[in-house]
CSV table of C-alpha atoms in Angstrom, one decimal:
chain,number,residue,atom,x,y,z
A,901,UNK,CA,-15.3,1.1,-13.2
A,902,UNK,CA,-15.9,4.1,-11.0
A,903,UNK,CA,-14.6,4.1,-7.6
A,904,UNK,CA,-13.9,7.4,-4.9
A,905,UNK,CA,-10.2,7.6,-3.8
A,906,UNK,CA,-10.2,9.2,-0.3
A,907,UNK,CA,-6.9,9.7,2.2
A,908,UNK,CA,-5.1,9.5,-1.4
A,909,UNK,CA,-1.8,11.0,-0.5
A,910,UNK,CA,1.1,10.7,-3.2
A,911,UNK,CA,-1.4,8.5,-5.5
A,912,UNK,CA,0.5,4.8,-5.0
A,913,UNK,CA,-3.1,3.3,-4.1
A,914,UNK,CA,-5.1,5.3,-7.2
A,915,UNK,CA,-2.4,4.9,-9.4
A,916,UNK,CA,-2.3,1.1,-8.9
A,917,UNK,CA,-6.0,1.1,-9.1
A,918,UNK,CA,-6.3,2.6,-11.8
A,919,UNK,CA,-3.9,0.1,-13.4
A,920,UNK,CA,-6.6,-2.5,-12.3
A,921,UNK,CA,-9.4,-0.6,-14.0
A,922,UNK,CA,-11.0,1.9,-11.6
A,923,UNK,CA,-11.6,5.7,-12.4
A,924,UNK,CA,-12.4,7.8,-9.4
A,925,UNK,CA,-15.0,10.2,-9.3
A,926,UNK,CA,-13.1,12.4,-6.9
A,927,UNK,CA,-9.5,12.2,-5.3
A,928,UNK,CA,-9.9,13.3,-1.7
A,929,UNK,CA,-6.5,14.6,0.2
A,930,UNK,CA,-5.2,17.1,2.8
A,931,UNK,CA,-2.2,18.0,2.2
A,932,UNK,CA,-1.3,19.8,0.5
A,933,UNK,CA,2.1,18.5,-1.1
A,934,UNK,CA,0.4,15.4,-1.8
A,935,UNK,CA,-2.1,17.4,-3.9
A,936,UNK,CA,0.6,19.3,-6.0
A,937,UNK,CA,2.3,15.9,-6.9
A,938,UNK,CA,-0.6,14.7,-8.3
A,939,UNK,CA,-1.9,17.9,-9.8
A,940,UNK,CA,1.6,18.4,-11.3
A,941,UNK,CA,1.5,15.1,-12.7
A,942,UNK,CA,-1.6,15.9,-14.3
A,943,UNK,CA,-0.6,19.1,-15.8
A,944,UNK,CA,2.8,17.4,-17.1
A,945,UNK,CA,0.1,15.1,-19.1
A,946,UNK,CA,0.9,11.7,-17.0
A,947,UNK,CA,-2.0,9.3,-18.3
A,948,UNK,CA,-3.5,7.4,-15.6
A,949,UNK,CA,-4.0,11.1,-13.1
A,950,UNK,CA,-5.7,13.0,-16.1
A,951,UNK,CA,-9.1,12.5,-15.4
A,952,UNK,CA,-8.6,12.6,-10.9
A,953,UNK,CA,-10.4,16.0,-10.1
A,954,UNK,CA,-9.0,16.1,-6.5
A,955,UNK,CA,-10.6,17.7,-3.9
A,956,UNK,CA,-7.8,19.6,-1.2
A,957,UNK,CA,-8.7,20.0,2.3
A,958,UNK,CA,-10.2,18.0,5.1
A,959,UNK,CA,-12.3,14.8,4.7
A,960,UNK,CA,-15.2,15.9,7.1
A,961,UNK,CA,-15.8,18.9,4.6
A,962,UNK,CA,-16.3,17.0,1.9
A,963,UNK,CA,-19.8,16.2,0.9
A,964,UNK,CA,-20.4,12.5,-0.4
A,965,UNK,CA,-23.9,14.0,-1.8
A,966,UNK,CA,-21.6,15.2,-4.7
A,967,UNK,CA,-21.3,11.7,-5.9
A,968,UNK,CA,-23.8,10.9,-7.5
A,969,UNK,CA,-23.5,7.4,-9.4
A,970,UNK,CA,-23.4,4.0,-8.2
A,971,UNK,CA,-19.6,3.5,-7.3
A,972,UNK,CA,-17.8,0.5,-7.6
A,973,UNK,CA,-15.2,0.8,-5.2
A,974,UNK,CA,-14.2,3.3,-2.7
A,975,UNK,CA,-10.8,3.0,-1.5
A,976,UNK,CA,-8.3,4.9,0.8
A,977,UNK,CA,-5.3,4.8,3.4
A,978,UNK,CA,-6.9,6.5,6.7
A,979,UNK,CA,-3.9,7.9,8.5
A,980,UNK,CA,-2.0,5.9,10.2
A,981,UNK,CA,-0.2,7.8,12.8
A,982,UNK,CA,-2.8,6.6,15.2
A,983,UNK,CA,-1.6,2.9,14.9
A,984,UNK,CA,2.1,2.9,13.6
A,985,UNK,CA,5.4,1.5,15.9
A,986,UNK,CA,6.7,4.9,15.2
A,987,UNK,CA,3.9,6.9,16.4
A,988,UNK,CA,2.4,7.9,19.7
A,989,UNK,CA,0.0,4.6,19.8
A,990,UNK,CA,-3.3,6.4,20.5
A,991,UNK,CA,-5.9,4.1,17.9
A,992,UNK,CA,-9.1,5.7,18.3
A,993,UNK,CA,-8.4,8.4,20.6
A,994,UNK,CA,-6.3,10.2,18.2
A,995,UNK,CA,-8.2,12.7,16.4
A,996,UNK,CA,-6.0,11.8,13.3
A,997,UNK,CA,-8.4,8.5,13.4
A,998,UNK,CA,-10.0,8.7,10.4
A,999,UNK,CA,-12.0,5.0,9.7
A,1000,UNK,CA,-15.1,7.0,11.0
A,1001,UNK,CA,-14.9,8.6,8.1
A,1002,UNK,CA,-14.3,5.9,6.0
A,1003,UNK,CA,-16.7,4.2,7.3
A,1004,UNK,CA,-19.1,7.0,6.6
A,1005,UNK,CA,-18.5,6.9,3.2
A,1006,UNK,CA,-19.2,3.3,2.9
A,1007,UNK,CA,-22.7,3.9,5.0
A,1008,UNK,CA,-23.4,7.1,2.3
A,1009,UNK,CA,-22.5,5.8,-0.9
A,1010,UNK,CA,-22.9,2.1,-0.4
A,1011,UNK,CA,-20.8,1.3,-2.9
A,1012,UNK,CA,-20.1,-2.4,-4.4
A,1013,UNK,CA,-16.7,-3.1,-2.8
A,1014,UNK,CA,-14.1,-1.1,-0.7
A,1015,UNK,CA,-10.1,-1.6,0.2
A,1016,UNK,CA,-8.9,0.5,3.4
A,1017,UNK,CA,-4.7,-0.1,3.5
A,1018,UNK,CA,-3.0,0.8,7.2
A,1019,UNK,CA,0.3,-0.2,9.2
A,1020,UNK,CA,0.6,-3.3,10.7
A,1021,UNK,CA,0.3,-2.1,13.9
A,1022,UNK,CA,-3.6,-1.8,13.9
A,1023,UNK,CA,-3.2,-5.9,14.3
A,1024,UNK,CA,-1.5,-5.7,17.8
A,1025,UNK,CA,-2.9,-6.7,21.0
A,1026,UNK,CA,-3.5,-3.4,22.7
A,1027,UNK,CA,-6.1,-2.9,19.2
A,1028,UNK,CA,-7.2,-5.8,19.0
A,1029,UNK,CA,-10.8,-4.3,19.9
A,1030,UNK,CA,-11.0,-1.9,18.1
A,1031,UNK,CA,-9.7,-3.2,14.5
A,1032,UNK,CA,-12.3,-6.0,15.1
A,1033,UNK,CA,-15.2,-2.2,15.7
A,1034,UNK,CA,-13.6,-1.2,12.8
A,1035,UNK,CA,-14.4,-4.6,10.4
A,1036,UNK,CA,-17.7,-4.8,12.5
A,1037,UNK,CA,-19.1,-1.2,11.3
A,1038,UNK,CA,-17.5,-1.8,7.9
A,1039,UNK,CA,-20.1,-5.3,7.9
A,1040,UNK,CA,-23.3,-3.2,8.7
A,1041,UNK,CA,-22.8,0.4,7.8
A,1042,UNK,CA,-26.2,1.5,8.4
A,1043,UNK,CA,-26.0,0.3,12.4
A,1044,UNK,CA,-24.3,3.6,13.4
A,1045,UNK,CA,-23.1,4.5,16.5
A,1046,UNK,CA,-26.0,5.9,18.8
A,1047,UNK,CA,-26.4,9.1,20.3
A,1048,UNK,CA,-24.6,8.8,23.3
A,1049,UNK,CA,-23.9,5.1,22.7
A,1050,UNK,CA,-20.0,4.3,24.1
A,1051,UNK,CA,-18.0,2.8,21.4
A,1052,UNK,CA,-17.3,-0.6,23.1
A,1053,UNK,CA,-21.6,-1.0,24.1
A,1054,UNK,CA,-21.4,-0.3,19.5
A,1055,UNK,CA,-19.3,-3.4,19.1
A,1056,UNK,CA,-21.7,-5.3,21.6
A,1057,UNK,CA,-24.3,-4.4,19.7
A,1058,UNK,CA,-22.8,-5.2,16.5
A,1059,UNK,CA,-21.4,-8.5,17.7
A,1060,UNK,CA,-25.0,-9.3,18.5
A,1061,UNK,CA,-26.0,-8.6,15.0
A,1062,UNK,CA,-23.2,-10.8,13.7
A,1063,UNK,CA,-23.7,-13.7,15.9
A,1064,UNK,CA,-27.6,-13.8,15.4
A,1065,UNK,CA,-27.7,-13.9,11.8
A,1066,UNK,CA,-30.4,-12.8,9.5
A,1067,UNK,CA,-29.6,-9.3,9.2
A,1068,UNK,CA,-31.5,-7.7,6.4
A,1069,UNK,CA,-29.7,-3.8,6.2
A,1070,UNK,CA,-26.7,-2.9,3.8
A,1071,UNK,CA,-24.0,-5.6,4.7
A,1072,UNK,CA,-20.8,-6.5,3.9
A,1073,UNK,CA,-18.4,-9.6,3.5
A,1074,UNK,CA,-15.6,-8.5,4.5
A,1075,UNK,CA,-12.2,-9.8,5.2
A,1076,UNK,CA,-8.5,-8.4,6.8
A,1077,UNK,CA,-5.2,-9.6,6.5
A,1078,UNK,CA,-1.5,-8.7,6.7
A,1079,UNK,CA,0.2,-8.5,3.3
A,1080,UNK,CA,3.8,-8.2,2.5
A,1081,UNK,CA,4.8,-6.0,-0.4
A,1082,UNK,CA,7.7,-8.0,-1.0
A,1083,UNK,CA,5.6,-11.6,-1.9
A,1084,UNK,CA,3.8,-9.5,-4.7
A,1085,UNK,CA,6.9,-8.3,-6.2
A,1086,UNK,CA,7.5,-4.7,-4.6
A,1087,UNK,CA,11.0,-4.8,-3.7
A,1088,UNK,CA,10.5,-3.5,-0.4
A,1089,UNK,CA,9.7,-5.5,2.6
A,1090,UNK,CA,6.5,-3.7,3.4
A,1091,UNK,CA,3.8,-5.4,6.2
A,1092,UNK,CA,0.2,-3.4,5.5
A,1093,UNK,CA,-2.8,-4.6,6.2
A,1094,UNK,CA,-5.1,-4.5,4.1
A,1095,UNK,CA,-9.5,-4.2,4.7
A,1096,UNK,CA,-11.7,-5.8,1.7
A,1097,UNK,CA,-15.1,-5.9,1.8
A,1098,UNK,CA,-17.7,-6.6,-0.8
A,1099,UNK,CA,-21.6,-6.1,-0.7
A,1100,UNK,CA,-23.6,-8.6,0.0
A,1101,UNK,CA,-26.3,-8.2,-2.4
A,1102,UNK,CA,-23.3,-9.4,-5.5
A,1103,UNK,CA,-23.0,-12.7,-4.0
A,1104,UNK,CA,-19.2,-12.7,-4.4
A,1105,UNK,CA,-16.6,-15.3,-2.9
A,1106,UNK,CA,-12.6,-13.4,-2.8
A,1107,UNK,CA,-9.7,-14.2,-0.7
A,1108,UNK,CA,-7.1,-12.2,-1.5
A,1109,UNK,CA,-4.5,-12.4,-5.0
A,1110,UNK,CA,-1.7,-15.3,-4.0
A,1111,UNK,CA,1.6,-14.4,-3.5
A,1112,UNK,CA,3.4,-13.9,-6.8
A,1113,UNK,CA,7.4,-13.9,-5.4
A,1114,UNK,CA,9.6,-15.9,-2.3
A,1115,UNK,CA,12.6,-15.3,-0.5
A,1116,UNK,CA,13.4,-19.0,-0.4
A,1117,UNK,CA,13.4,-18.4,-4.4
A,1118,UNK,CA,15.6,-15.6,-3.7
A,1119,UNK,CA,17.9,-17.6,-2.2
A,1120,UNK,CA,17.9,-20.5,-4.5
A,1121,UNK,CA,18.3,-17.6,-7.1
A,1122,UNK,CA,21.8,-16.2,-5.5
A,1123,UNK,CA,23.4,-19.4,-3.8
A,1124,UNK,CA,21.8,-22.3,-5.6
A,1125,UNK,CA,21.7,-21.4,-9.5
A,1126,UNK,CA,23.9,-18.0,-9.0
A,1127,UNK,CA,21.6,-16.7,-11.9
A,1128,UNK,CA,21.1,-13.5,-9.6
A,1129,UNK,CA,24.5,-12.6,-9.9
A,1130,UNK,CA,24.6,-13.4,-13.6
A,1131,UNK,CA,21.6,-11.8,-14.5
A,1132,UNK,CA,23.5,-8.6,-12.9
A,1133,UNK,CA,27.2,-9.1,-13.9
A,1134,UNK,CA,28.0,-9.8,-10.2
A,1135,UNK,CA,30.9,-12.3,-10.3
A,1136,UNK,CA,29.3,-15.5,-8.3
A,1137,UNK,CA,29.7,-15.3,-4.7
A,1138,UNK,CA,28.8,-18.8,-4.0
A,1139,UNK,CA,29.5,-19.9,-0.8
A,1140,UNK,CA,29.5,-23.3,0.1
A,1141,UNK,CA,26.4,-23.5,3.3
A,1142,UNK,CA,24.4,-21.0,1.1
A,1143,UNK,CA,24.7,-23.2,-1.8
A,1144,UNK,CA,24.0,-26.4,0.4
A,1145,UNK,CA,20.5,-24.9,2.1
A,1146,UNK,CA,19.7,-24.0,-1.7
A,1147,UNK,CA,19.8,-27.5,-2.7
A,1148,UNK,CA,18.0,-28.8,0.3
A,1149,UNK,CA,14.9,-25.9,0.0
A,1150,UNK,CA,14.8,-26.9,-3.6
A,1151,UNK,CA,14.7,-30.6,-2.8
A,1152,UNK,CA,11.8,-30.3,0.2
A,1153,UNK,CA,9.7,-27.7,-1.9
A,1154,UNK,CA,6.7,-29.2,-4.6
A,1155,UNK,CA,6.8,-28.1,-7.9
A,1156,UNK,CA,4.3,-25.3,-7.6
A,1157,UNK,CA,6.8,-23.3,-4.8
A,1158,UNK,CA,8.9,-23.1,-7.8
A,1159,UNK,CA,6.6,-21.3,-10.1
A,1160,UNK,CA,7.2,-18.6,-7.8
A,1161,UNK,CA,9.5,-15.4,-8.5
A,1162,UNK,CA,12.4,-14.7,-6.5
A,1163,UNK,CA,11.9,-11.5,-4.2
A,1164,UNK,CA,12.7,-8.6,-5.8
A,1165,UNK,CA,16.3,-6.6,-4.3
A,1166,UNK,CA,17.2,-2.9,-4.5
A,1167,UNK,CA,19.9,-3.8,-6.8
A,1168,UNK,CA,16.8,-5.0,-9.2
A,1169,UNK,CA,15.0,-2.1,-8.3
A,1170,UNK,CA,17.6,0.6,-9.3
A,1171,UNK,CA,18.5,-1.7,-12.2
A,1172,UNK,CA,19.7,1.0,-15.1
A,1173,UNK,CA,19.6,3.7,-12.7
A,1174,UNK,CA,23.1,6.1,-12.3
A,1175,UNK,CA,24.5,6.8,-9.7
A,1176,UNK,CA,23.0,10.3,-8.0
A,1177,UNK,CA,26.7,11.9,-8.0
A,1178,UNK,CA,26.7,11.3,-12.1
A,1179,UNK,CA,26.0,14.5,-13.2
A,1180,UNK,CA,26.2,13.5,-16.5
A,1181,UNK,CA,23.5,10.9,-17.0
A,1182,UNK,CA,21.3,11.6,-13.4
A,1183,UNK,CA,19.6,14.0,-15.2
A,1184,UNK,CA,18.1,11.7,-17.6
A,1185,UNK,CA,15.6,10.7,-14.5
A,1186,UNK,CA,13.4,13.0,-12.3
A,1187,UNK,CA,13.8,13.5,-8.8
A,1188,UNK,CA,17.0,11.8,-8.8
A,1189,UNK,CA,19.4,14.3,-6.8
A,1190,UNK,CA,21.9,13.0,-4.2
A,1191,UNK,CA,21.3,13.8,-0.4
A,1192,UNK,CA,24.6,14.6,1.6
A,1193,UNK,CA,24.6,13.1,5.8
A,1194,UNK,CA,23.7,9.8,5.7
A,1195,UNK,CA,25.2,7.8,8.8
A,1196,UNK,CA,24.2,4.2,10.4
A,1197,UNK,CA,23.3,4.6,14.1
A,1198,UNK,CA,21.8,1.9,16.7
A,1199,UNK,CA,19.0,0.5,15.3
A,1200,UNK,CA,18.9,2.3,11.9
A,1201,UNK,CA,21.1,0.4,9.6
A,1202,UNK,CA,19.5,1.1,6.1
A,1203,UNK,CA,18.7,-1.7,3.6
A,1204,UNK,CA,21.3,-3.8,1.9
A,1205,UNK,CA,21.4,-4.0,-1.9
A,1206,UNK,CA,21.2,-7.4,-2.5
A,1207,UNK,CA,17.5,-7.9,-0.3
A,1208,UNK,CA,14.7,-5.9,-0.9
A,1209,UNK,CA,14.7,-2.9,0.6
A,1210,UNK,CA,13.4,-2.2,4.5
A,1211,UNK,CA,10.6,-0.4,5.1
A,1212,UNK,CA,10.4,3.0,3.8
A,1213,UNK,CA,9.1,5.6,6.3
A,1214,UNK,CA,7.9,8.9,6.8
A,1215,UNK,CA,8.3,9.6,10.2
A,1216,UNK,CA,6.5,11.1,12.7
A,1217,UNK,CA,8.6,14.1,12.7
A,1218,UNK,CA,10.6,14.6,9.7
A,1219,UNK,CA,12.4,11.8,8.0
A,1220,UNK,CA,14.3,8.9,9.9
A,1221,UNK,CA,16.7,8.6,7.4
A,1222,UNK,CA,18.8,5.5,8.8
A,1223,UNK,CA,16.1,3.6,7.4
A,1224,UNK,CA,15.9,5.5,4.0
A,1225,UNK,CA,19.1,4.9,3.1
A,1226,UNK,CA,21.4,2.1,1.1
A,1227,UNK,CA,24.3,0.6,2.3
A,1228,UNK,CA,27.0,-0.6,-0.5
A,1229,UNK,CA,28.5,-3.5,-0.9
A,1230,UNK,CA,31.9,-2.1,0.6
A,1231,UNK,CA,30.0,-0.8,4.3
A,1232,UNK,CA,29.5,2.7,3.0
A,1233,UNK,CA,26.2,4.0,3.3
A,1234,UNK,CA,24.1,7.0,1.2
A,1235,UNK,CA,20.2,8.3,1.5
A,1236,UNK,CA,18.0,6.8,-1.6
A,1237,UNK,CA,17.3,9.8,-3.7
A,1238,UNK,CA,13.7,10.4,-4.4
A,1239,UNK,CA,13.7,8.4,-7.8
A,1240,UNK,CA,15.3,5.6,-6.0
A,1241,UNK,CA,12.6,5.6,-3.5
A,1242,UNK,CA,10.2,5.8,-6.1
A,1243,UNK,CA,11.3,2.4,-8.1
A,1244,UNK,CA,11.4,0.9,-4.5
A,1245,UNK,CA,7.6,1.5,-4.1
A,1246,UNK,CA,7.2,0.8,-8.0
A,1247,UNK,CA,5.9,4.3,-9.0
A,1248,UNK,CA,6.6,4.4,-12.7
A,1249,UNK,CA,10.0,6.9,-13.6
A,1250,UNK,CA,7.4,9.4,-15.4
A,1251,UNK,CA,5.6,10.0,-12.1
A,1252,UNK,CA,7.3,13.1,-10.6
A,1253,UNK,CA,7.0,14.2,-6.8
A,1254,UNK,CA,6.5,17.8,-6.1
A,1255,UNK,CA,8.5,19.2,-2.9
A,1256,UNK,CA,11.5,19.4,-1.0
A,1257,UNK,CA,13.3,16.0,-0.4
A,1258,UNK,CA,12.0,15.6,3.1
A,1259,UNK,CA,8.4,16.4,2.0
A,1260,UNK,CA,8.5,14.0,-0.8
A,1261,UNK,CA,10.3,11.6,0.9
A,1262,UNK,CA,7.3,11.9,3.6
A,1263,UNK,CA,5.2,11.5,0.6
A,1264,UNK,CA,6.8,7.8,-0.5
A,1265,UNK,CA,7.1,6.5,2.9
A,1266,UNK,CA,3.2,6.9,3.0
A,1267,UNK,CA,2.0,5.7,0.3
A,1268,UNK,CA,1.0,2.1,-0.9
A,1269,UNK,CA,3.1,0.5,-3.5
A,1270,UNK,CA,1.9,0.8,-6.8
A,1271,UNK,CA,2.4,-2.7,-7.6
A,1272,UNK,CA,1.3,-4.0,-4.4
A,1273,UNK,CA,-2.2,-1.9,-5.1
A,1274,UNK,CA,-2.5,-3.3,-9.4
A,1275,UNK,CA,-2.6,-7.0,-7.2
A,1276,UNK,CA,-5.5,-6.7,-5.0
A,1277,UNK,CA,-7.2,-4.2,-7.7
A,1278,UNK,CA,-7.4,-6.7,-10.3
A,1279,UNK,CA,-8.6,-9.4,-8.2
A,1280,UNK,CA,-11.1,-7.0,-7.1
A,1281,UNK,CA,-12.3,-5.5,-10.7
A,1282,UNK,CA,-12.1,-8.9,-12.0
A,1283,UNK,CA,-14.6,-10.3,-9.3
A,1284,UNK,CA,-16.8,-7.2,-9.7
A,1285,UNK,CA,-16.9,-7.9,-13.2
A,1286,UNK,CA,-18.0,-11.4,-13.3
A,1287,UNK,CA,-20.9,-10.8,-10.8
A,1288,UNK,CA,-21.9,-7.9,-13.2
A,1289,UNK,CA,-21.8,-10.4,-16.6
A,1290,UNK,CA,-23.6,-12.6,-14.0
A,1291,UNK,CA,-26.4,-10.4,-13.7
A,1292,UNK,CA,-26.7,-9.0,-17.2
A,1293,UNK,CA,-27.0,-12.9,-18.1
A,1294,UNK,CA,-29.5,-13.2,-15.9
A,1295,UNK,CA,-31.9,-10.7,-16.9
């Protein structure tokens, strides 16, 4: 199926995508590290980039007249500087804002279904407004923003349209909500929202994939059954209250809870990984190189091996690497290296990242995790697909 990747930084979304089924037509991106990672990768023969012709430079000087065929999908992560905790909380006055865009694409290319990904933080009060403009013009495309139209008299307007019914134009189901990485099995406790939206004309009903994994499972796993610990030659560390609220969750919970997956932990994640100071055996993995200075201080206490991970971050400016970092069982604490970060967002090992540690690091803390992305790409594809059997048949 053909999709568009646009804001495609390190390639977690595409890859995962592509996983599902999609082949972009183009790979859109800025920057320029995030360009040589995936060029690299394709030059170094990885499978799933070779086909992505990527396009370098600035979204607004890109022409969607190249694309030519119907697309399937167009997907992308618009910055997200404008929205995040750890930014400067500006939403659409920040000229990094780039949903305009997005939603330009959508009006231009009219494709079958889109997925936007951005930080939680586009869901808080003080944007409440604006997200809701945002899923509004992502509904009817072609009811652009006037000439000299304000953009809260644009959501009147569009409200309007939504509230009378009837609407004939391009239009689009489409639906928001707050995932965590961590219930699909990403071993990273990740909130991202996440924007779906499907033409109308395909007649499709979606909600989004079910959760696959659970902490309470996680627990159960550990302090209940201790199979955790076995399953990593941990001698059991069963400790009696643990091991009672195990039994109780596993008493209260119906049978289908327990077809559920434990979380996923860093200690799974960097299962069969060595240790970065090994100089030995790290070279057996890229990007695996040990980063001296890592130190806990107030409020930054990195992620403890046997949960899954906190989130991973870029950083507004430079890497805060009291949250990029692991803490041992014994207190002591040492930055993930980039390979480590890598399994933590569940890029495959043969997916290399081109840069200097900060800037790749920058690159991970971005991105969407690859597993995270297969998830709501195959319940997408697999949707798409049906309506398109359902049509064939018809005619």
């Amino acid at each position: 199926m053909k999709s568009l990747e646009l804001f495609a930084g390190g390639g977690g979304l595409g890859l995962g995508l592509g996983l599902a089924g999609f082949h972009p037509e183009r790979v859109v991106e800025w920057d320029r590290w995030c360009c040589d990672t995936i060029r690299s990768n394709k030059k170094n023969g990885y499978p799933l980039v070779q086909q992505w012709e990527v396009f370098e430079g600035n979204i607004q000087n890109f022409s969607f007249k190249e694309i030519e065929e119907e697309l399937d999908l167009i997907s992308g992560g618009p910055p997200c500087q404008p929205f995040s905790l750890g930014g400067k909380h500006r939403g659409n006055l920040d000229r990094r804002d780039m949903f305009p865009v997005a939603i330009e694409a959508v009006r231009s290319l009219k494709p079958r279904a889109f997925v936007f990904e951005n930080v939680k933080g586009i869901t808080r009060t003080s944007f409440a407004n604006y997200f809701q403009y945002i899923q509004l013009q992502l509904a009817y495309p072609q009811e652009a923003k006037r000439e000299g139209e304000t953009w809260i008299r644009h959501l009147e307007r569009l409200e309007e349209i939504e509230t009378r019914g009837g609407y004939s134009g391009l239009s689009y189901n489409v639906v928001a909500r707050v995932l965590n990485a961590a219930d699909y099995g990403v071993p990273q406790r990740r909130e991202r929202v996440f924007v779906v939206g499907f033409r109308n004309d395909q007649m499709i009903e979606w909600s989004f994939p079910v959760p696959t994994h659970s902490k309470d499972v996680l627990v159960f796993d550990q302090w209940g059954s201790g199979e955790y610990w076995e399953r990593h030659k941990v001698p059991k560390k069963l400790i009696p209250e643990c091991t009672l609220t195990a039994r109780i969750l596993h008493s209260v919970c119906d049978r289908s809870f327990w077809d559920l997956k434990p979380w996923k932990t860093v200690r799974d994640a960097l299962n069969g990984l060595p240790h970065p100071r090994d100089t030995r055996r790290r070279r057996e993995f890229f990007d695996h190189t040990y980063q001296p200075g890592a130190r806990v201080y107030p409020g930054h206490t990195g992620s403890s091996l046997d949960l899954p991970a906190k989130t991973l971050k870029a950083g507004d400016h430079g890497v805060p690497g009291g949250e990029n970092m692991l803490v041992n069982p014994d207190g002591s604490v040492r930055y993930f290296t980039v390979r480590e970060s890598a399994r933590l967002q569940t890029f495959p090992d043969g997916y290399r990242f081109h840069g200097s540690w900060t800037e790749t690091m920058r690159q991970l803390g971005n991105a969407v995790p690859v597993k995270l992305a297969q998830a709501i790409g195959t319940s997408i594809a697999t949707k798409l697909l049906e309506a398109k059997e359902l049509r064939q048949m018809s005619h």
